[in-house]
PDB file of C-alpha atoms in Angstrom:
ATOM      1  CA  MET A   1      93.049 130.736 106.326  1.00 61.00           C
ATOM      2  CA  THR A   2      90.346 129.582 108.003  1.00 78.00           C
ATOM      3  CA  TRP A   3      88.398 126.383 109.250  1.00 86.00           C
ATOM      4  CA  ASP A   4      86.605 124.873 107.158  1.00 84.00           C
ATOM      5  CA  TRP A   5      83.830 123.096 109.373  1.00 87.00           C
ATOM      6  CA  GLU A   6      82.618 120.710 106.088  1.00 89.00           C
ATOM      7  CA  PRO A   7      79.406 119.118 107.458  1.00 91.00           C
ATOM      8  CA  SER A   8      79.647 115.974 105.693  1.00 92.00           C
ATOM      9  CA  ILE A   9      83.100 115.624 107.547  1.00 94.00           C
ATOM     10  CA  ILE A  10      81.848 116.654 110.708  1.00 95.00           C
ATOM     11  CA  LEU A  11      78.667 113.920 110.478  1.00 96.00           C
ATOM     12  CA  GLY A  12      81.088 111.090 109.060  1.00 94.00           C
ATOM     13  CA  CYS A  13      83.808 111.433 112.471  1.00 96.00           C
ATOM     14  CA  VAL A  14      80.658 111.687 114.601  1.00 96.00           C
ATOM     15  CA  ALA A  15      78.799 109.006 113.086  1.00 97.00           C
ATOM     16  CA  LEU A  16      82.239 106.863 113.168  1.00 96.00           C
ATOM     17  CA  ALA A  17      82.619 107.882 117.196  1.00 96.00           C
ATOM     18  CA  ALA A  18      79.132 106.743 117.823  1.00 96.00           C
ATOM     19  CA  GLY A  19      79.002 103.683 115.984  1.00 95.00           C
ATOM     20  CA  TYR A  20      82.697 102.717 117.766  1.00 95.00           C
ATOM     21  CA  LEU A  21      80.930 103.429 121.318  1.00 95.00           C
ATOM     22  CA  TYR A  22      77.812 101.550 120.597  1.00 93.00           C
ATOM     23  CA  PHE A  23      79.550  98.254 118.954  1.00 90.00           C
ATOM     24  CA  ALA A  24      83.044  98.248 120.352  1.00 89.00           C
ATOM     25  CA  HIS A  25      82.430  95.991 123.669  1.00 88.00           C
ATOM     26  CA  GLY A  26      84.960  95.093 126.136  1.00 89.00           C
ATOM     27  CA  ARG A  27      87.516  98.094 125.088  1.00 93.00           C
ATOM     28  CA  THR A  28      89.472  99.317 127.590  1.00 94.00           C
ATOM     29  CA  ALA A  29      90.079 103.296 128.266  1.00 96.00           C
ATOM     30  CA  LEU A  30      93.302 103.357 126.601  1.00 96.00           C
ATOM     31  CA  GLN A  31      91.414 101.651 123.448  1.00 96.00           C
ATOM     32  CA  THR A  32      88.683 104.466 123.939  1.00 97.00           C
ATOM     33  CA  CYS A  33      90.952 106.878 123.298  1.00 97.00           C
ATOM     34  CA  SER A  34      93.505 105.754 121.084  1.00 97.00           C
ATOM     35  CA  PHE A  35      90.252 105.085 118.547  1.00 97.00           C
ATOM     36  CA  LEU A  36      88.618 108.920 119.448  1.00 97.00           C
ATOM     37  CA  GLY A  37      92.001 110.236 119.574  1.00 97.00           C
ATOM     38  CA  GLY A  38      92.474 109.282 115.704  1.00 97.00           C
ATOM     39  CA  ILE A  39      88.587 110.440 114.713  1.00 97.00           C
ATOM     40  CA  VAL A  40      89.811 113.801 116.231  1.00 97.00           C
ATOM     41  CA  VAL A  41      93.111 113.691 114.582  1.00 97.00           C
ATOM     42  CA  LEU A  42      91.112 113.058 111.535  1.00 97.00           C
ATOM     43  CA  LEU A  43      88.959 115.846 111.985  1.00 96.00           C
ATOM     44  CA  LEU A  44      91.737 118.326 112.742  1.00 95.00           C
ATOM     45  CA  ASP A  45      93.506 117.410 109.451  1.00 95.00           C
ATOM     46  CA  LEU A  46      90.344 118.132 107.215  1.00 95.00           C
ATOM     47  CA  VAL A  47      88.717 120.786 108.331  1.00 94.00           C
ATOM     48  CA  SER A  48      91.957 123.114 109.946  1.00 94.00           C
ATOM     49  CA  PRO A  49      93.947 125.540 107.947  1.00 92.00           C
ATOM     50  CA  ILE A  50      96.284 123.013 107.003  1.00 92.00           C
ATOM     51  CA  ASP A  51      93.370 121.812 104.463  1.00 92.00           C
ATOM     52  CA  THR A  52      93.013 125.165 103.645  1.00 90.00           C
ATOM     53  CA  LEU A  53      97.073 125.204 102.641  1.00 93.00           C
ATOM     54  CA  ALA A  54      97.314 121.486 101.310  1.00 93.00           C
ATOM     55  CA  ASP A  55      94.728 122.320  98.724  1.00 90.00           C
ATOM     56  CA  THR A  56      95.931 125.964  97.410  1.00 90.00           C
ATOM     57  CA  TYR A  57      99.134 126.958  98.302  1.00 93.00           C
ATOM     58  CA  LEU A  58     101.518 124.223 100.085  1.00 94.00           C
ATOM     59  CA  PHE A  59     103.065 121.085  98.683  1.00 94.00           C
ATOM     60  CA  SER A  60     104.337 120.103 101.940  1.00 94.00           C
ATOM     61  CA  ALA A  61     100.823 120.809 103.490  1.00 94.00           C
ATOM     62  CA  HIS A  62      99.333 118.416 101.594  1.00 94.00           C
ATOM     63  CA  VAL A  63     102.000 115.908 102.248  1.00 94.00           C
ATOM     64  CA  LEU A  64     101.662 116.611 105.875  1.00 95.00           C
ATOM     65  CA  GLN A  65      97.706 115.871 105.478  1.00 95.00           C
ATOM     66  CA  HIS A  66      98.255 112.428 103.495  1.00 94.00           C
ATOM     67  CA  PHE A  67     100.828 111.773 105.993  1.00 93.00           C
ATOM     68  CA  VAL A  68      98.193 111.665 108.646  1.00 96.00           C
ATOM     69  CA  LEU A  69      95.690 109.870 107.016  1.00 96.00           C
ATOM     70  CA  ALA A  70      98.080 106.854 105.851  1.00 96.00           C
ATOM     71  CA  LEU A  71     100.183 106.431 109.004  1.00 96.00           C
ATOM     72  CA  VAL A  72      98.274 108.196 111.790  1.00 97.00           C
ATOM     73  CA  VAL A  73      94.621 107.844 111.700  1.00 97.00           C
ATOM     74  CA  PRO A  74      94.699 104.096 110.856  1.00 97.00           C
ATOM     75  CA  PRO A  75      97.098 102.467 113.820  1.00 97.00           C
ATOM     76  CA  LEU A  76      94.943 104.658 115.942  1.00 97.00           C
ATOM     77  CA  TRP A  77      91.886 103.110 114.866  1.00 97.00           C
ATOM     78  CA  LEU A  78      93.608  99.539 114.621  1.00 97.00           C
ATOM     79  CA  LEU A  79      94.910 100.013 118.324  1.00 96.00           C
ATOM     80  CA  GLY A  80      91.407 100.974 119.679  1.00 96.00           C
ATOM     81  CA  ILE A  81      89.724  98.061 118.600  1.00 96.00           C
ATOM     82  CA  PRO A  82      89.160  95.606 121.438  1.00 95.00           C
ATOM     83  CA  GLY A  83      90.126  91.941 120.403  1.00 93.00           C
ATOM     84  CA  SER A  84      86.987  90.477 121.505  1.00 92.00           C
ATOM     85  CA  ALA A  85      85.016  92.471 119.220  1.00 92.00           C
ATOM     86  CA  ALA A  86      87.024  91.716 116.199  1.00 94.00           C
ATOM     87  CA  GLU A  87      86.717  88.233 116.471  1.00 93.00           C
ATOM     88  CA  ARG A  88      83.387  88.392 116.610  1.00 92.00           C
ATOM     89  CA  VAL A  89      83.101  90.573 113.301  1.00 93.00           C
ATOM     90  CA  LEU A  90      85.688  87.766 111.731  1.00 93.00           C
ATOM     91  CA  GLN A  91      84.069  84.753 112.838  1.00 91.00           C
ATOM     92  CA  ARG A  92      81.623  85.568 109.836  1.00 92.00           C
ATOM     93  CA  ARG A  93      83.165  83.602 107.196  1.00 92.00           C
ATOM     94  CA  ARG A  94      82.791  85.987 104.573  1.00 93.00           C
ATOM     95  CA  VAL A  95      84.461  88.875 106.599  1.00 93.00           C
ATOM     96  CA  ASP A  96      86.781  85.834 107.318  1.00 93.00           C
ATOM     97  CA  GLY A  97      87.653  85.165 103.988  1.00 95.00           C
ATOM     98  CA  ILE A  98      88.202  89.234 102.763  1.00 95.00           C
ATOM     99  CA  GLU A  99      90.332  89.673 106.077  1.00 95.00           C
ATOM    100  CA  GLN A 100      92.383  86.275 104.511  1.00 94.00           C
ATOM    101  CA  ALA A 101      93.150  87.818 101.387  1.00 96.00           C
ATOM    102  CA  LEU A 102      93.607  91.358 102.130  1.00 95.00           C
ATOM    103  CA  SER A 103      96.402  90.281 105.022  1.00 94.00           C
ATOM    104  CA  ARG A 104      98.587  88.837 102.576  1.00 96.00           C
ATOM    105  CA  PRO A 105     101.926  90.886 103.142  1.00 95.00           C
ATOM    106  CA  GLY A 106     102.113  91.228  99.413  1.00 96.00           C
ATOM    107  CA  VAL A 107      98.766  92.364  99.090  1.00 97.00           C
ATOM    108  CA  SER A 108      98.663  94.535 102.139  1.00 97.00           C
ATOM    109  CA  TRP A 109     102.310  95.865 101.928  1.00 97.00           C
ATOM    110  CA  ALA A 110     101.343  96.682  98.057  1.00 97.00           C
ATOM    111  CA  ALA A 111      98.221  98.479  98.960  1.00 97.00           C
ATOM    112  CA  GLY A 112      99.330 100.913 101.782  1.00 96.00           C
ATOM    113  CA  VAL A 113     102.839 101.703 100.134  1.00 96.00           C
ATOM    114  CA  GLY A 114     101.208 101.587  96.503  1.00 96.00           C
ATOM    115  CA  THR A 115      98.927 103.739  97.114  1.00 96.00           C
ATOM    116  CA  MET A 116     100.926 106.722  98.358  1.00 94.00           C
ATOM    117  CA  LEU A 117     103.635 106.281  95.640  1.00 94.00           C
ATOM    118  CA  ALA A 118     100.945 106.504  92.866  1.00 95.00           C
ATOM    119  CA  TRP A 119      98.790 109.403  94.398  1.00 95.00           C
ATOM    120  CA  HIS A 120     102.505 111.323  94.467  1.00 92.00           C
ATOM    121  CA  ILE A 121     102.425 110.452  90.631  1.00 92.00           C
ATOM    122  CA  PRO A 122     102.720 114.026  89.457  1.00 92.00           C
ATOM    123  CA  ALA A 123      99.563 113.257  86.803  1.00 93.00           C
ATOM    124  CA  LEU A 124      97.358 111.684  89.569  1.00 94.00           C
ATOM    125  CA  PHE A 125      98.276 114.503  92.932  1.00 93.00           C
ATOM    126  CA  SER A 126      97.444 117.173  90.134  1.00 92.00           C
ATOM    127  CA  ALA A 127      94.153 115.710  88.683  1.00 95.00           C
ATOM    128  CA  ALA A 128      92.755 115.572  92.543  1.00 94.00           C
ATOM    129  CA  ILE A 129      93.777 119.070  93.324  1.00 92.00           C
ATOM    130  CA  ALA A 130      91.325 120.334  90.523  1.00 91.00           C
ATOM    131  CA  ASN A 131      88.651 117.842  90.749  1.00 93.00           C
ATOM    132  CA  ASP A 132      86.443 117.623  94.136  1.00 92.00           C
ATOM    133  CA  GLY A 133      85.113 114.193  93.704  1.00 94.00           C
ATOM    134  CA  LEU A 134      88.623 112.591  93.026  1.00 95.00           C
ATOM    135  CA  HIS A 135      90.521 114.730  95.929  1.00 94.00           C
ATOM    136  CA  ILE A 136      87.903 112.808  98.265  1.00 94.00           C
ATOM    137  CA  LEU A 137      88.835 109.741  96.075  1.00 95.00           C
ATOM    138  CA  GLN A 138      92.309 110.452  97.465  1.00 95.00           C
ATOM    139  CA  HIS A 139      91.530 110.350 101.043  1.00 95.00           C
ATOM    140  CA  LEU A 140      89.151 107.548 101.358  1.00 96.00           C
ATOM    141  CA  SER A 141      92.377 105.636  99.599  1.00 97.00           C
ATOM    142  CA  PHE A 142      95.012 106.688 102.011  1.00 97.00           C
ATOM    143  CA  LEU A 143      92.394 105.937 104.950  1.00 97.00           C
ATOM    144  CA  VAL A 144      91.462 102.510 103.802  1.00 97.00           C
ATOM    145  CA  SER A 145      94.790 101.130 102.080  1.00 97.00           C
ATOM    146  CA  GLY A 146      96.726 102.700 105.609  1.00 97.00           C
ATOM    147  CA  ALA A 147      94.317 100.386 107.412  1.00 97.00           C
ATOM    148  CA  ILE A 148      95.179  97.006 105.039  1.00 97.00           C
ATOM    149  CA  PHE A 149      98.650  98.351 105.924  1.00 98.00           C
ATOM    150  CA  TRP A 150      98.746  97.717 108.780  1.00 97.00           C
ATOM    151  CA  TRP A 151      96.482  95.465 109.905  1.00 97.00           C
ATOM    152  CA  PRO A 152      99.432  92.537 109.510  1.00 97.00           C
ATOM    153  CA  VAL A 153     101.250  94.659 112.423  1.00 96.00           C
ATOM    154  CA  LEU A 154      98.680  95.677 114.549  1.00 96.00           C
ATOM    155  CA  ALA A 155      95.670  93.772 114.248  1.00 95.00           C
ATOM    156  CA  PRO A 156      93.519  93.470 117.316  1.00 94.00           C
ATOM    157  CA  VAL A 157      93.499  89.779 117.445  1.00 93.00           C
ATOM    158  CA  GLU A 158      97.278  88.646 117.676  1.00 89.00           C
ATOM    159  CA  PRO A 159      97.105  85.300 115.814  1.00 91.00           C
ATOM    160  CA  ARG A 160      96.453  87.077 113.040  1.00 93.00           C
ATOM    161  CA  ARG A 161      99.905  89.791 112.901  1.00 94.00           C
ATOM    162  CA  LEU A 162     102.751  89.061 111.033  1.00 94.00           C
ATOM    163  CA  ALA A 163     105.963  87.171 113.581  1.00 92.00           C
ATOM    164  CA  PRO A 164     107.909  89.584 114.786  1.00 90.00           C
ATOM    165  CA  LEU A 165     111.034  89.131 112.093  1.00 92.00           C
ATOM    166  CA  ALA A 166     108.741  89.384 109.191  1.00 94.00           C
ATOM    167  CA  ALA A 167     107.142  92.206 110.906  1.00 95.00           C
ATOM    168  CA  VAL A 168     110.230  93.980 110.846  1.00 94.00           C
ATOM    169  CA  VAL A 169     110.977  92.979 107.367  1.00 95.00           C
ATOM    170  CA  TYR A 170     107.837  94.315 106.326  1.00 97.00           C
ATOM    171  CA  LEU A 171     108.043  97.415 108.067  1.00 96.00           C
ATOM    172  CA  PHE A 172     111.649  98.381 106.890  1.00 95.00           C
ATOM    173  CA  GLY A 173     110.635  97.867 103.117  1.00 96.00           C
ATOM    174  CA  ALA A 174     108.067 101.067 103.329  1.00 96.00           C
ATOM    175  CA  CYS A 175     110.491 103.005 105.452  1.00 94.00           C
ATOM    176  CA  THR A 176     112.633 102.507 102.530  1.00 95.00           C
ATOM    177  CA  ALA A 177     110.248 103.293  99.686  1.00 94.00           C
ATOM    178  CA  CYS A 178     109.051 106.428 102.236  1.00 91.00           C
ATOM    179  CA  SER A 179     112.506 107.085 102.092  1.00 92.00           C
ATOM    180  CA  LEU A 180     113.266 106.659  98.425  1.00 94.00           C
ATOM    181  CA  LEU A 181     110.176 109.403  97.157  1.00 93.00           C
ATOM    182  CA  GLY A 182     111.087 111.840  99.913  1.00 92.00           C
ATOM    183  CA  ALA A 183     114.671 112.067  98.478  1.00 93.00           C
ATOM    184  CA  ALA A 184     113.284 112.355  95.074  1.00 92.00           C
ATOM    185  CA  LEU A 185     111.159 115.099  95.955  1.00 91.00           C
ATOM    186  CA  THR A 186     113.883 117.172  98.025  1.00 91.00           C
ATOM    187  CA  PHE A 187     116.805 117.137  95.800  1.00 91.00           C
ATOM    188  CA  THR A 188     114.380 117.777  92.755  1.00 87.00           C
ATOM    189  CA  ARG A 189     113.893 120.676  91.431  1.00 85.00           C
ATOM    190  CA  PRO A 190     110.459 122.314  92.268  1.00 85.00           C
ATOM    191  CA  GLY A 191     107.512 122.143  89.259  1.00 85.00           C
ATOM    192  CA  TRP A 192     106.286 118.182  89.657  1.00 88.00           C
ATOM    193  CA  TYR A 193     103.309 119.925  90.738  1.00 91.00           C
ATOM    194  CA  PRO A 194     102.338 123.136  88.938  1.00 91.00           C
ATOM    195  CA  ALA A 195      99.830 124.316  91.074  1.00 90.00           C
ATOM    196  CA  TYR A 196     101.827 124.988  93.877  1.00 92.00           C
ATOM    197  CA  LEU A 197     104.560 126.938  91.951  1.00 89.00           C
ATOM    198  CA  ASN A 198     102.088 130.181  91.345  1.00 85.00           C
ATOM    199  CA  PRO A 199      99.440 129.767  93.795  1.00 87.00           C
ATOM    200  CA  THR A 200      95.996 130.793  93.141  1.00 83.00           C
ATOM    201  CA  GLY A 201      94.689 131.899  96.104  1.00 80.00           C
ATOM    202  CA  ASP A 202      93.850 134.821  98.334  1.00 83.00           C
ATOM    203  CA  ALA A 203      97.574 137.610  97.818  1.00 86.00           C
ATOM    204  CA  GLY A 204      97.612 138.239 101.483  1.00 88.00           C
ATOM    205  CA  THR A 205      98.014 134.851 102.249  1.00 89.00           C
ATOM    206  CA  LEU A 206     100.184 134.072  99.781  1.00 89.00           C
ATOM    207  CA  ARG A 207     102.634 137.000 100.923  1.00 90.00           C
ATOM    208  CA  LEU A 208     102.799 136.200 104.646  1.00 90.00           C
ATOM    209  CA  ILE A 209     103.880 132.055 103.327  1.00 92.00           C
ATOM    210  CA  ARG A 210     106.173 133.317 100.526  1.00 90.00           C
ATOM    211  CA  THR A 211     107.296 136.535 102.254  1.00 90.00           C
ATOM    212  CA  GLY A 212     106.921 135.969 106.017  1.00 91.00           C
ATOM    213  CA  TRP A 213     107.466 132.104 106.276  1.00 92.00           C
ATOM    214  CA  GLY A 214     110.004 131.743 103.963  1.00 90.00           C
ATOM    215  CA  LEU A 215     108.342 129.370 101.922  1.00 91.00           C
ATOM    216  CA  ASP A 216     108.966 129.586  97.901  1.00 92.00           C
ATOM    217  CA  ALA A 217     108.022 126.754  95.583  1.00 92.00           C
ATOM    218  CA  ARG A 218     111.339 125.128  96.003  1.00 93.00           C
ATOM    219  CA  THR A 219     111.749 125.479  99.343  1.00 93.00           C
ATOM    220  CA  ASP A 220     107.722 124.068  99.758  1.00 94.00           C
ATOM    221  CA  GLN A 221     108.580 120.819  97.544  1.00 93.00           C
ATOM    222  CA  GLN A 222     111.861 120.197  99.931  1.00 93.00           C
ATOM    223  CA  PHE A 223     110.040 120.434 103.060  1.00 93.00           C
ATOM    224  CA  GLY A 224     107.382 118.090 101.949  1.00 93.00           C
ATOM    225  CA  GLY A 225     110.151 115.630 100.459  1.00 92.00           C
ATOM    226  CA  LEU A 226     111.347 115.624 104.165  1.00 93.00           C
ATOM    227  CA  LEU A 227     108.455 115.487 105.819  1.00 92.00           C
ATOM    228  CA  MET A 228     107.943 112.132 103.707  1.00 90.00           C
ATOM    229  CA  TRP A 229     111.582 111.069 104.398  1.00 89.00           C
ATOM    230  CA  VAL A 230     112.127 111.663 108.240  1.00 90.00           C
ATOM    231  CA  PRO A 231     108.762 111.214 110.246  1.00 90.00           C
ATOM    232  CA  GLY A 232     107.429 109.296 107.655  1.00 87.00           C
ATOM    233  CA  CYS A 233     110.259 106.195 108.540  1.00 90.00           C
ATOM    234  CA  LEU A 234     110.460 107.601 112.165  1.00 92.00           C
ATOM    235  CA  VAL A 235     106.456 106.151 112.720  1.00 94.00           C
ATOM    236  CA  TYR A 236     108.011 103.191 110.207  1.00 95.00           C
ATOM    237  CA  LEU A 237     110.793 102.712 112.636  1.00 93.00           C
ATOM    238  CA  SER A 238     108.796 103.472 115.786  1.00 94.00           C
ATOM    239  CA  ALA A 239     106.398 100.225 114.789  1.00 94.00           C
ATOM    240  CA  ILE A 240     109.455  98.097 114.149  1.00 94.00           C
ATOM    241  CA  LEU A 241     110.536  99.101 117.816  1.00 93.00           C
ATOM    242  CA  ALA A 242     108.144  98.265 119.277  1.00 91.00           C
ATOM    243  CA  ARG A 243     107.159  94.790 117.750  1.00 89.00           C
ATOM    244  CA  VAL A 244     111.494  94.158 118.586  1.00 88.00           C
ATOM    245  CA  ALA A 245     110.411  94.870 122.439  1.00 87.00           C
ATOM    246  CA  ALA A 246     107.013  93.047 122.065  1.00 80.00           C
ATOM    247  CA  TRP A 247     109.162  89.811 120.519  1.00 80.00           C
ATOM    248  CA  TYR A 248     111.847  90.526 123.552  1.00 77.00           C
ATOM    249  CA  ARG A 249     109.323  90.385 126.266  1.00 74.00           C
ATOM    250  CA  ALA A 250     107.334  87.411 125.184  1.00 67.00           C
ATOM    251  CA  PRO A 251     108.032  84.756 127.781  1.00 64.00           C
ATOM    252  CA  GLU A 252     110.141  81.677 126.325  1.00 60.00           C
ATOM    253  CA  PRO A 253     108.030  79.030 124.644  1.00 54.00           C
ATOM    254  CA  ALA A 254     108.419  75.440 127.044  1.00 51.00           C
TER     255      ALA A 254
END
């Protein structure tokens, strides 16, 4: 298992970091750390051995990769955007119109949760593994739909965010959907994703995974389901608790 320093990924991350540092005026140190931290996490997710394991050997590694792309990187980016910078961009009528259309709770929720569910349909999942172009599209769709999903909760401009109770319902619904998919993967027999039943990669690596790590096809699928079920829901529940805490701390209206 090696690191895959794909030039397009490295250049993309560098360009994203440079663009942020140049355009995001008024940012705090915490916001800078959050946004750049999201870029570092994205880079590690796509060039580290996680990517090799996900592409060839382990369904659970692929779930972990999707988890990071949809539930970790987008929130870090949104938390890193200064409100003043976001307001300047949203003053443009076309941008404001797109934002208002995509931030409707039904639209943004369907984008985030629907993308996660759709790409785990066995036929689509297997097609993405077999086709590099589709695989890139899959990863990009998780990032984009993740940003759309999290915007109503973490928008840099406070008035653009959902009210606390609505945010709780919104996040709890996503947690429920994630739990149902995770439970289905955990308790059904392996075979949904045939590429991971008998991986065709390096024999030594496969032997390490199957014997050394004890991850046969069944355990791998169960572990993948649990990753989606438990850590996935913890992200949503953490966001719920943070929103409720902010609501509790808010001063009473005069």
